[in-house]
Coordinates of C-alpha atoms in Angstrom, one line a residue:
M1456 CA 0.0 0.0 0.0
S1457 CA 1.1 3.5 -0.7
G1458 CA 1.9 6.0 2.0
G1459 CA -1.3 7.9 1.5
H1460 CA -3.3 4.7 1.8
Q1461 CA -1.5 3.7 4.9
V1462 CA -2.3 7.1 6.4
L1463 CA -6.0 6.5 5.7
T1464 CA -5.8 3.1 7.4
L1465 CA -4.0 4.5 10.5
L1466 CA -6.6 7.3 10.8
L1467 CA -9.5 4.8 10.9
L1468 CA -7.6 2.7 13.4
S1469 CA -7.0 5.7 15.5
A1470 CA -10.7 6.6 15.4
V1471 CA -11.5 3.0 16.7
V1472 CA -9.0 3.4 19.5
V1473 CA -10.2 6.8 20.5
A1474 CA -13.9 5.5 20.5
T1475 CA -13.1 2.6 22.7
L1476 CA -11.0 4.7 25.1
A1477 CA -14.0 7.2 25.3
V1478 CA -16.4 4.3 26.2
T1479 CA -14.1 3.0 28.8
S1480 CA -13.5 6.4 30.4
W1481 CA -17.2 7.2 30.4
V1482 CA -18.1 3.9 32.0
G1483 CA -15.2 4.1 34.4
S1484 CA -16.3 7.5 35.7
R1485 CA -19.8 6.1 36.5
R1486 CA -18.8 2.7 37.9
H1487 CA -19.2 1.6 41.5
A1488 CA -16.2 0.0 43.2
S1489 CA -17.9 -3.4 43.8
S1490 CA -16.9 -6.9 42.6
Q1491 CA -20.4 -7.5 41.1
E1492 CA -20.1 -4.3 39.0
F1493 CA -16.5 -5.1 38.0
Y1494 CA -17.0 -8.8 37.1
A1495 CA -20.6 -8.9 36.0
G1496 CA -21.6 -5.3 35.1
G1497 CA -24.2 -5.3 37.9
R1498 CA -26.2 -8.1 36.1
L1499 CA -28.3 -5.5 34.3
F1500 CA -27.8 -6.4 30.6
T1501 CA -30.8 -7.5 28.5
P1502 CA -30.8 -10.7 26.5
L1503 CA -30.3 -8.8 23.3
E1504 CA -27.4 -6.8 24.6
N1505 CA -25.8 -9.9 26.1
G1506 CA -26.4 -11.9 22.9
F1507 CA -24.6 -9.4 20.8
A1508 CA -21.8 -9.2 23.4
I1509 CA -21.5 -13.0 23.3
A1510 CA -21.4 -13.0 19.5
G1511 CA -18.8 -10.2 19.7
D1512 CA -16.7 -12.4 22.0
H1513 CA -16.9 -15.2 19.5
M1514 CA -16.6 -13.3 16.3
S1515 CA -13.1 -12.2 17.0
A1516 CA -10.4 -11.1 14.6
A1517 CA -8.8 -14.5 15.1
A1518 CA -12.0 -16.2 13.8
F1519 CA -12.5 -13.6 11.1
L1520 CA -8.9 -13.7 9.8
G1521 CA -7.9 -17.2 10.7
I1522 CA -11.0 -19.2 9.5
A1523 CA -11.2 -17.3 6.2
G1524 CA -7.4 -17.9 5.8
L1525 CA -7.8 -21.6 6.4
V1526 CA -10.7 -21.8 3.9
A1527 CA -8.5 -20.0 1.4
L1528 CA -5.6 -22.4 1.9
Y1529 CA -7.4 -25.8 2.5
G1530 CA -10.9 -25.4 1.2
Y1531 CA -13.3 -28.0 2.6
D1532 CA -11.1 -28.8 5.6
G1533 CA -10.9 -25.1 6.6
M1534 CA -14.7 -25.0 6.8
L1535 CA -14.5 -27.4 9.7
Y1536 CA -13.7 -24.4 12.0
S1537 CA -16.8 -22.5 11.0
V1538 CA -19.1 -25.6 11.4
G1539 CA -17.5 -26.6 14.7
F1540 CA -17.8 -23.2 16.3
L1541 CA -21.5 -23.0 15.4
V1542 CA -22.4 -26.6 16.6
A1543 CA -20.7 -25.9 19.9
W1544 CA -23.2 -23.2 20.7
L1545 CA -26.0 -25.7 20.6
L1546 CA -24.4 -27.6 23.4
V1547 CA -24.0 -24.4 25.3
L1548 CA -27.7 -23.5 24.8
L1549 CA -29.0 -27.0 25.8
L1550 CA -26.8 -27.8 28.8
I1551 CA -24.9 -24.9 30.1
A1552 CA -26.5 -21.4 29.8
E1553 CA -29.3 -21.7 32.4
P1554 CA -27.5 -23.8 35.1
V1555 CA -24.4 -21.6 35.0
R1556 CA -26.6 -18.5 35.5
N1557 CA -28.5 -20.1 38.4
C1558 CA -25.5 -21.6 40.2
G1559 CA -22.7 -19.2 39.2
R1560 CA -21.5 -15.9 40.5
Y1561 CA -18.5 -14.7 38.6
T1562 CA -16.3 -17.7 37.6
L1563 CA -16.6 -21.4 36.7
A1564 CA -15.3 -22.2 40.2
D1565 CA -18.3 -20.6 41.7
V1566 CA -20.6 -23.1 40.0
V1567 CA -18.5 -26.2 41.0
A1568 CA -17.8 -25.0 44.6
V1569 CA -21.5 -25.3 45.4
R1570 CA -21.0 -29.1 45.3
V1571 CA -17.6 -29.7 46.7
R1572 CA -14.8 -28.5 49.0
E1573 CA -14.0 -25.0 47.8
R1574 CA -10.3 -24.3 48.2
P1575 CA -8.7 -27.1 46.1
V1576 CA -11.3 -26.8 43.4
R1577 CA -10.8 -23.0 43.1
I1578 CA -7.0 -23.4 42.8
A1579 CA -7.4 -26.1 40.1
L1580 CA -10.0 -24.2 38.1
G1581 CA -8.1 -20.9 38.5
C1582 CA -5.1 -22.5 36.9
S1583 CA -7.0 -24.0 34.1
S1584 CA -9.0 -20.8 33.4
V1585 CA -5.9 -18.7 33.3
T1586 CA -4.2 -21.2 30.9
V1587 CA -7.2 -21.2 28.5
S1588 CA -7.5 -17.4 28.6
V1589 CA -3.8 -16.8 27.8
L1590 CA -3.9 -19.2 24.8
Y1591 CA -7.0 -17.3 23.6
L1592 CA -5.4 -14.0 24.1
V1593 CA -2.3 -15.1 22.1
A1594 CA -4.5 -16.0 19.1
Q1595 CA -6.1 -12.5 19.2
L1596 CA -2.8 -10.7 19.5
V1597 CA -1.2 -12.7 16.7
G1598 CA -4.1 -11.8 14.4
A1599 CA -3.8 -8.1 15.2
G1600 CA -0.1 -8.1 14.7
S1601 CA -0.3 -9.9 11.3
L1602 CA -3.0 -7.6 10.1
M1603 CA -1.1 -4.4 10.9
A1604 CA 2.2 -5.7 9.6
L1605 CA 0.5 -6.4 6.2
V1606 CA -1.2 -3.0 6.2
L1607 CA 2.0 -1.2 6.9
G1608 CA 3.9 -3.3 4.4
S1609 CA 6.4 -4.8 6.8
Y1610 CA 5.2 -8.3 7.6
G1611 CA 7.8 -9.9 9.8
G1612 CA 9.2 -6.5 10.9
A1613 CA 8.7 -4.1 13.8
A1614 CA 5.1 -3.4 12.9
Y1615 CA 4.0 -6.8 14.3
A1616 CA 5.8 -6.3 17.6
W1617 CA 4.5 -2.7 18.1
T1618 CA 1.0 -3.7 17.3
V1619 CA 1.1 -6.5 19.8
L1620 CA 2.5 -4.2 22.5
G1621 CA -0.1 -1.5 21.7
V1622 CA -3.1 -3.9 21.8
G1623 CA -1.8 -5.4 25.0
A1624 CA -1.6 -2.0 26.7
L1625 CA -5.1 -1.1 25.4
M1626 CA -6.7 -4.3 26.6
V1627 CA -5.3 -3.8 30.1
F1628 CA -6.6 -0.2 30.2
H1629 CA -10.1 -1.3 29.2
V1630 CA -10.2 -4.0 32.0
V1631 CA -8.6 -1.9 34.7
C1632 CA -10.7 1.2 34.1
G1633 CA -14.0 -0.1 32.7
G1634 CA -14.5 -3.7 34.0
M1635 CA -17.3 -5.8 32.5
R1636 CA -19.6 -2.9 31.6
A1637 CA -17.1 -1.3 29.3
A1638 CA -16.0 -4.6 27.8
T1639 CA -19.7 -5.5 27.1
W1640 CA -20.5 -2.2 25.3
I1641 CA -17.3 -2.5 23.3
Q1642 CA -18.2 -6.0 22.3
I1643 CA -21.6 -5.0 21.2
A1644 CA -20.2 -2.3 19.0
K1645 CA -17.6 -4.6 17.7
A1646 CA -20.3 -7.3 16.8
V1647 CA -22.2 -4.8 14.8
L1648 CA -19.1 -3.6 13.0
L1649 CA -17.8 -7.0 12.3
M1650 CA -21.1 -8.3 11.0
G1651 CA -21.3 -5.3 8.8
G1652 CA -17.8 -5.7 7.5
A1653 CA -18.2 -9.5 6.8
L1654 CA -21.5 -8.8 5.1
T1655 CA -20.0 -6.2 2.9
L1656 CA -17.1 -8.4 1.8
S1657 CA -19.5 -11.4 1.2
V1658 CA -21.8 -9.3 -1.0
L1659 CA -18.9 -7.9 -3.0
V1660 CA -17.5 -11.4 -3.5
L1661 CA -20.8 -12.8 -4.7
L1662 CA -21.4 -9.8 -7.0
R1663 CA -18.1 -10.7 -8.7
F1664 CA -19.7 -14.0 -9.6
G1665 CA -23.2 -12.8 -10.4
G1666 CA -24.5 -14.2 -7.1
D1667 CA -23.7 -17.7 -8.3
L1668 CA -22.2 -19.6 -5.3
A1669 CA -21.3 -22.6 -7.5
A1670 CA -19.3 -20.4 -9.8
L1671 CA -17.4 -19.0 -6.8
L1672 CA -16.5 -22.4 -5.5
T1673 CA -15.4 -23.6 -8.9
S1674 CA -13.2 -20.6 -9.4
A1675 CA -11.7 -21.1 -5.9
A1676 CA -10.9 -24.7 -6.7
E1677 CA -9.2 -23.7 -10.0
N1678 CA -7.1 -21.0 -8.4
S1679 CA -6.1 -23.0 -5.4
G1680 CA -3.7 -25.2 -7.3
H1681 CA -5.5 -28.3 -5.9
G1682 CA -8.4 -28.6 -8.4
K1683 CA -11.3 -30.6 -7.2
D1684 CA -9.4 -31.7 -4.1
F1685 CA -10.0 -28.2 -2.8
L1686 CA -13.7 -28.9 -2.3
A1687 CA -13.2 -32.4 -0.9
P1688 CA -12.0 -33.6 2.6
G1689 CA -8.4 -34.5 3.1
L1690 CA -6.4 -31.5 1.8
R1691 CA -5.2 -30.7 5.4
Y1692 CA -6.8 -33.5 7.4
G1693 CA -7.6 -37.0 6.3
G1694 CA -6.6 -38.6 3.0
A1695 CA -4.3 -41.6 3.3
D1696 CA -2.4 -40.2 6.3
R1697 CA -3.9 -41.8 9.5
V1698 CA -2.3 -39.1 11.7
S1699 CA -4.1 -36.4 9.7
R1700 CA -7.4 -38.2 10.1
L1701 CA -6.9 -38.4 13.9
D1702 CA -6.0 -34.7 13.9
F1703 CA -9.2 -34.0 12.1
L1704 CA -11.2 -35.8 14.8
S1705 CA -9.2 -34.2 17.6
L1706 CA -9.9 -30.7 16.3
G1707 CA -13.6 -31.4 15.8
L1708 CA -13.9 -32.6 19.4
A1709 CA -12.1 -29.6 20.7
L1710 CA -14.2 -27.1 18.7
V1711 CA -17.6 -28.7 19.6
L1712 CA -16.9 -29.3 23.3
G1713 CA -14.5 -26.4 24.1
T1714 CA -16.9 -23.5 23.8
A1715 CA -18.8 -24.7 26.9
G1716 CA -15.6 -24.6 28.9
L1717 CA -14.3 -21.2 27.9
P1718 CA -14.1 -18.9 31.0
H1719 CA -15.1 -15.7 29.3
V1720 CA -18.2 -17.4 27.7
L1721 CA -19.4 -18.8 31.0
A1722 CA -18.8 -15.4 32.6
R1723 CA -21.2 -13.8 30.1
F1724 CA -24.1 -15.8 31.4
C1725 CA -23.6 -14.2 34.8
T1726 CA -24.2 -10.7 33.5
V1727 CA -28.0 -11.1 33.0
P1728 CA -30.6 -10.9 35.7
T1729 CA -32.3 -14.3 35.2
A1730 CA -31.8 -17.8 33.7
R1731 CA -34.4 -17.1 31.1
A1732 CA -32.4 -14.1 30.0
A1733 CA -29.3 -16.3 29.8
R1734 CA -31.1 -18.8 27.5
R1735 CA -32.4 -16.0 25.3
S1736 CA -28.9 -14.5 25.1
A1737 CA -27.6 -17.9 23.8
V1738 CA -30.4 -17.9 21.1
W1739 CA -29.4 -14.5 19.9
A1740 CA -25.8 -15.4 19.9
I1741 CA -26.4 -18.6 17.9
G1742 CA -28.3 -16.6 15.2
L1743 CA -25.5 -14.1 14.8
I1744 CA -22.7 -16.6 15.0
G1745 CA -24.4 -18.8 12.4
S1746 CA -24.7 -16.0 10.0
F1747 CA -21.1 -15.0 10.6
S1748 CA -19.8 -18.6 10.0
L1749 CA -21.5 -18.7 6.6
M1750 CA -19.9 -15.4 5.6
T1751 CA -16.4 -16.5 6.6
I1752 CA -16.8 -19.5 4.2
V1753 CA -17.8 -17.1 1.4
I1754 CA -14.9 -14.8 2.2
G1755 CA -12.3 -17.6 2.4
A1756 CA -13.5 -19.0 -0.9
G1757 CA -13.4 -15.5 -2.4
A1758 CA -9.8 -15.1 -1.4
A1759 CA -8.9 -18.4 -3.1
A1760 CA -10.8 -17.4 -6.2
L1761 CA -9.8 -13.8 -6.6
V1762 CA -6.4 -13.6 -4.9
G1763 CA -5.2 -17.2 -5.3
T1764 CA -4.0 -19.6 -2.7
D1765 CA -0.3 -19.2 -3.6
A1766 CA -0.5 -15.4 -3.2
V1767 CA -2.1 -15.8 0.2
R1768 CA 0.5 -18.3 1.3
R1769 CA 3.3 -16.1 0.1
S1770 CA 2.0 -13.2 2.2
S1771 CA 1.4 -15.4 5.3
A1772 CA 2.1 -19.1 5.4
A1773 CA -0.6 -19.5 8.0
G1774 CA -3.2 -17.6 5.9
N1775 CA -3.8 -14.8 8.4
T1776 CA -3.7 -12.1 5.6
A1777 CA -6.2 -13.6 3.3
V1778 CA -9.0 -11.2 4.2
P1779 CA -6.9 -8.0 3.8
L1780 CA -5.6 -9.3 0.4
L1781 CA -9.1 -10.0 -0.7
S1782 CA -10.2 -6.5 0.4
V1783 CA -7.5 -4.9 -1.7
E1784 CA -8.6 -7.0 -4.7
L1785 CA -12.3 -6.2 -4.3
G1786 CA -11.5 -2.5 -4.1
G1787 CA -9.6 -2.4 -7.4
G1788 CA -6.0 -3.1 -6.3
A1789 CA -3.4 -1.9 -3.9
H1790 CA -2.9 1.5 -5.7
A1791 CA -6.5 2.2 -6.2
T1792 CA -8.5 4.5 -3.9
G1793 CA -11.2 1.9 -3.6
G1794 CA -8.8 -0.8 -2.6
A1795 CA -7.2 1.4 0.0
A1796 CA -10.7 2.3 1.4
V1797 CA -11.9 -1.3 1.6
V1798 CA -8.7 -2.7 3.2
A1799 CA -8.6 0.3 5.6
L1800 CA -12.2 -0.4 6.7
V1801 CA -11.5 -4.1 7.1
A1802 CA -8.4 -3.4 9.1
A1803 CA -10.3 -1.0 11.4
V1804 CA -13.1 -3.5 11.9
A1805 CA -10.7 -6.4 12.7
F1806 CA -8.7 -4.1 15.0
A1807 CA -11.9 -3.2 16.9
S1808 CA -12.6 -7.0 17.1
V1809 CA -9.3 -7.6 18.8
L1810 CA -9.8 -4.9 21.3
A1811 CA -13.2 -6.1 22.3
A1812 CA -12.3 -9.8 22.4
V1813 CA -9.1 -9.4 24.4
A1814 CA -10.9 -7.2 27.0
G1815 CA -13.5 -9.9 27.8
V1816 CA -10.9 -12.7 28.0
T1817 CA -8.5 -10.6 30.1
L1818 CA -11.4 -9.8 32.5
A1819 CA -12.2 -13.5 32.8
A1820 CA -8.6 -14.4 33.5
S1821 CA -8.3 -11.6 36.0
A1822 CA -11.4 -12.9 37.8
A1823 CA -9.9 -16.4 37.9
M1824 CA -6.6 -15.2 39.3
T1825 CA -8.2 -13.0 41.9
H1826 CA -11.6 -14.5 42.9
D1827 CA -10.2 -18.1 42.8
L1828 CA -6.4 -18.3 43.0
Y1829 CA -5.6 -15.3 45.2
A1830 CA -8.5 -15.9 47.5
S1831 CA -7.5 -19.5 48.1
L1832 CA -3.7 -19.1 48.3
T1833 CA -3.4 -16.1 50.6
P1834 CA -3.9 -16.2 54.4
R1835 CA -7.2 -15.1 55.7
R1836 CA -5.9 -11.8 57.1
D1837 CA -4.5 -10.8 53.7
R1838 CA -7.7 -11.5 51.6
P1839 CA -9.8 -8.6 50.5
D1840 CA -12.7 -8.3 52.9
G1841 CA -16.1 -9.2 51.8
W1842 CA -15.1 -12.5 50.2
S1843 CA -16.9 -15.7 51.2
Q1844 CA -15.8 -19.3 51.2
T1845 CA -17.8 -22.5 51.4
G1846 CA -16.3 -25.9 52.0
W1847 CA -16.1 -29.1 54.0
S1848 CA -15.1 -29.5 57.6
R1849 CA -14.8 -32.7 59.6
E1850 CA -18.2 -31.9 61.1
G1851 CA -19.8 -31.6 57.7
W1852 CA -20.7 -28.7 55.4
S1853 CA -19.8 -25.2 56.7
R1854 CA -20.0 -21.8 55.2
R1855 CA -17.4 -19.2 56.3
T1856 CA -17.7 -15.6 55.5
W1857 CA -15.2 -12.8 56.3
S1858 CA -16.7 -9.6 57.6
Q1859 CA -16.6 -6.3 55.9
G1860 CA -14.4 -3.4 56.9
G1861 CA -11.1 -5.1 57.5
R1862 CA -7.6 -4.5 56.4
R1863 CA -8.3 -3.9 52.7
G1864 CA -11.4 -1.8 53.0
G1865 CA -14.2 -4.1 51.9
P1866 CA -14.9 -5.0 48.2
K1867 CA -12.5 -2.4 46.9
G1868 CA -9.7 -4.7 47.8
E1869 CA -10.8 -7.5 45.5
V1870 CA -11.3 -5.1 42.6
A1871 CA -7.8 -3.7 43.2
V1872 CA -6.2 -7.1 43.1
A1873 CA -8.2 -8.0 40.0
R1874 CA -6.8 -4.9 38.2
A1875 CA -3.3 -5.9 39.1
A1876 CA -4.0 -9.4 37.8
A1877 CA -5.1 -8.0 34.5
V1878 CA -1.7 -6.3 34.1
V1879 CA 0.1 -9.6 34.8
I1880 CA -2.1 -11.5 32.3
G1881 CA -1.6 -8.9 29.6
A1882 CA 2.2 -9.0 30.0
V1883 CA 2.3 -12.8 29.8
A1884 CA 0.0 -12.9 26.7
V1885 CA 2.1 -10.2 24.9
G1886 CA 5.3 -12.0 25.6
L1887 CA 4.0 -15.3 24.1
S1888 CA 2.4 -13.5 21.1
L1889 CA 5.8 -12.1 20.0
S1890 CA 7.0 -15.6 19.5
A1891 CA 3.9 -17.1 17.8
R1892 CA 3.3 -14.9 14.8
E1893 CA 3.8 -17.7 12.2
L1894 CA 1.0 -19.8 13.7
N1895 CA -2.5 -19.5 12.2
V1896 CA -4.8 -17.7 14.6
A1897 CA -7.7 -20.0 14.1
F1898 CA -5.4 -22.9 14.9
L1899 CA -4.3 -21.2 18.1
L1900 CA -7.9 -20.9 19.0
G1901 CA -8.3 -24.6 18.5
L1902 CA -5.6 -25.2 21.1
A1903 CA -7.4 -23.0 23.6
F1904 CA -10.7 -24.8 23.0
A1905 CA -8.9 -28.2 23.5
V1906 CA -7.6 -27.2 26.9
A1907 CA -11.0 -25.8 27.9
A1908 CA -12.8 -29.0 26.8
S1909 CA -10.2 -31.1 28.6
A1910 CA -10.0 -29.3 32.0
N1911 CA -13.1 -27.2 32.4
L1912 CA -16.0 -29.0 30.7
P1913 CA -15.7 -32.4 32.5
V1914 CA -15.8 -30.8 36.0
L1915 CA -18.7 -28.5 35.0
L1916 CA -20.9 -31.4 33.7
Y1917 CA -20.0 -33.7 36.6
A1918 CA -20.8 -31.0 39.2
L1919 CA -24.2 -30.2 37.6
F1920 CA -25.4 -33.7 36.7
W1921 CA -23.6 -36.4 38.7
R1922 CA -25.0 -37.1 42.2
R1923 CA -21.8 -38.9 43.4
F1924 CA -19.3 -36.3 42.4
T1925 CA -16.8 -35.4 45.1
T1926 CA -14.0 -32.9 45.7
C1927 CA -11.3 -35.5 44.8
G1928 CA -13.1 -36.1 41.5
A1929 CA -13.3 -32.4 40.8
V1930 CA -9.6 -31.9 41.4
C1931 CA -8.6 -35.0 39.4
S1932 CA -10.9 -34.0 36.5
V1933 CA -9.3 -30.5 36.2
Y1934 CA -5.7 -31.6 36.5
G1935 CA -6.3 -34.8 34.6
G1936 CA -7.4 -32.8 31.6
L1937 CA -5.2 -29.7 32.0
L1938 CA -1.8 -31.3 32.5
P1939 CA -2.0 -33.8 29.6
A1940 CA -3.4 -31.1 27.2
V1941 CA -0.6 -28.7 28.0
A1942 CA 2.1 -31.5 27.9
L1943 CA 0.8 -32.8 24.6
V1944 CA 0.9 -29.4 23.1
V1945 CA 4.5 -28.9 24.2
F1946 CA 5.5 -32.1 22.6
S1947 CA 3.5 -31.6 19.4
P1948 CA 4.5 -30.3 16.0
V1949 CA 3.0 -26.9 17.0
V1950 CA 6.0 -26.2 19.2
S1951 CA 8.9 -27.9 17.4
G1952 CA 9.8 -30.1 14.4
G1953 CA 8.3 -28.1 11.5
P1954 CA 8.9 -24.8 9.6
Q1955 CA 5.9 -23.2 11.1
S1956 CA 6.5 -24.3 14.7
L1957 CA 7.3 -22.0 17.6
F1958 CA 10.9 -23.4 17.6
P1959 CA 11.5 -24.6 14.0
G1960 CA 15.2 -25.4 14.7
R1961 CA 14.4 -27.9 17.4
D1962 CA 12.6 -31.2 17.3
F1963 CA 11.0 -32.8 20.3
A1964 CA 7.6 -33.4 18.7
Y1965 CA 7.0 -36.8 20.2
F1966 CA 3.2 -36.5 20.1
P1967 CA 2.1 -36.6 16.4
L1968 CA -1.2 -34.7 16.6
E1969 CA -1.3 -30.9 16.4
N1970 CA -4.4 -30.7 18.6
P1971 CA -4.5 -32.8 21.8
G1972 CA -8.2 -32.9 22.3
L1973 CA -8.7 -36.6 21.1
V1974 CA -6.5 -37.7 24.0
S1975 CA -6.8 -35.0 26.7
I1976 CA -10.6 -34.7 26.6
P1977 CA -11.3 -38.4 27.5
L1978 CA -8.6 -38.2 30.1
G1979 CA -10.3 -35.3 31.8
F1980 CA -13.6 -37.2 32.0
L1981 CA -11.8 -40.4 33.0
A1982 CA -9.8 -38.7 35.8
G1983 CA -13.0 -37.2 37.3
W1984 CA -14.7 -40.5 37.3
L1985 CA -11.8 -42.4 38.9
G1986 CA -11.1 -39.7 41.4
T1987 CA -14.7 -39.8 42.6
L1988 CA -14.7 -43.6 42.9
L1989 CA -11.4 -43.6 44.8
S1990 CA -12.3 -40.7 47.1
H1991 CA -12.3 -41.4 50.8
W1992 CA -15.2 -38.9 51.3
S1993 CA -18.6 -39.5 49.8
A1994 CA -20.7 -36.8 48.2
D1995 CA -23.3 -34.9 50.2
P1996 CA -26.8 -35.8 48.8
A1997 CA -28.2 -32.6 50.3
R1998 CA -25.8 -30.4 48.4
H1999 CA -26.5 -32.2 45.1
A2000 CA -30.2 -31.8 45.7
E2001 CA -29.8 -28.1 46.4
T2002 CA -27.6 -27.7 43.2
E2003 CA -30.1 -29.6 41.1
V2004 CA -33.1 -27.5 42.3
R2005 CA -31.2 -24.3 42.0
S2006 CA -29.8 -25.1 38.5
L2007 CA -33.3 -26.0 37.2
T2008 CA -35.4 -23.4 38.9
G2009 CA -33.1 -20.5 39.8
A2010 CA -34.2 -20.7 43.5
G2011 CA -31.5 -19.1 45.6
A2012 CA -29.6 -17.7 42.6
V2013 CA -27.4 -14.7 43.2

């Protein structure tokens, strides 16, 4: 792009940044220093607002750039991501939305702790939630860096690093100053912008082919270099390679089951006043996400047809730049005013997507570190006052609540710790993102979903629906899914052994699959089952009955 076109893009990006900063500052000036306001926005959002915010969480720049890029590179196999993300929300709607709202408060650990001993479960789920959130943040930051590097014409240069650092600083500011209320309104605005941007690109692509979808797919296959294989399974997963087939199955399991275990998704159901509102939020989200998934397929096929798979791969081996390249082509070329305008608009929309998505995920990670880990690992006298803890004693079930007005000045102490935790999470995510720029952002999301499905989903389902579930089973379920998932990723081709690995010069890829879900998800469920059977303590039937009634009716919900 020419210097003038780059200036136009930077002006639009600056307008997006200024707008988000204004929203956060306005919300921050009106907020109340309470944990409920900071974590859940006061639980005052309507189903429509929350549905758009959930869709905004899902329709991230990583999904927008990464999925379209995979479709452009691998055709049919790339479409798995779009289908998997959509199917996952049906599971959330049927099994998760209402029980989480009725039993939860701020985090996943709040739901599980109703059934079991609190301290060990909070520590375990705090670790898993932070791990999932960091992986998710890395995907978002990599997408933002790749986009800006292409727009500024220096892919692989300093533009990537400065973009990652800038987005990291902005996401910390949004969380620290605005909390859940600011994150929600930014997500709503981002969902509207991203749907509008995806719809515009989809319409422009279809107009190039006279509205004929068959002609679009045929042209995409011809320009992909793979012919008819582009529209058939096996280009990336499957074929004669048994490992690729297993990787395909592993990825599908992670995408379908992982959504229900993502901390920031579960936290969104605690921002509405009732379980009915949570269910209606999920319905709105499914409609929006379904439409977006179909448009990413059209955009990815359009990139293959109009730009060419080889051109996309030359720009970014992972396909992260397929959407910007398509935007330039639809606008008439890199040196045309129309091309500059379209790519600038897409860049601004994608950048807004990153800011909104990372704010919600950072907030969820901050809540896990503060509400779960910090509260459980610090001595009682150092905990922010106003926190409550429930757990087992030798005499049976007991509930212990610390009084207000202590050393840290009530609920303000918890919010202060949460803000500090957001800074730490942001720094870790930025550091990892600087080393992961050659990985496809949708693939990075797949890893986050695999860890969530392995560590978080089993314990959540067991706590809600299994009468015999115990504390030992909960802890074993979390660590039995989390540790194998992380270990398998470390020893997979994602980290070493390949040209697109994190460490391409090293080879310790002893696990052949790129996604660990096929192994780690069953291990998480198996560990929870064995831990419960081998536990010395039996489950309390009264606590299960209370959880069951509360999850189904909302009686006693916060």
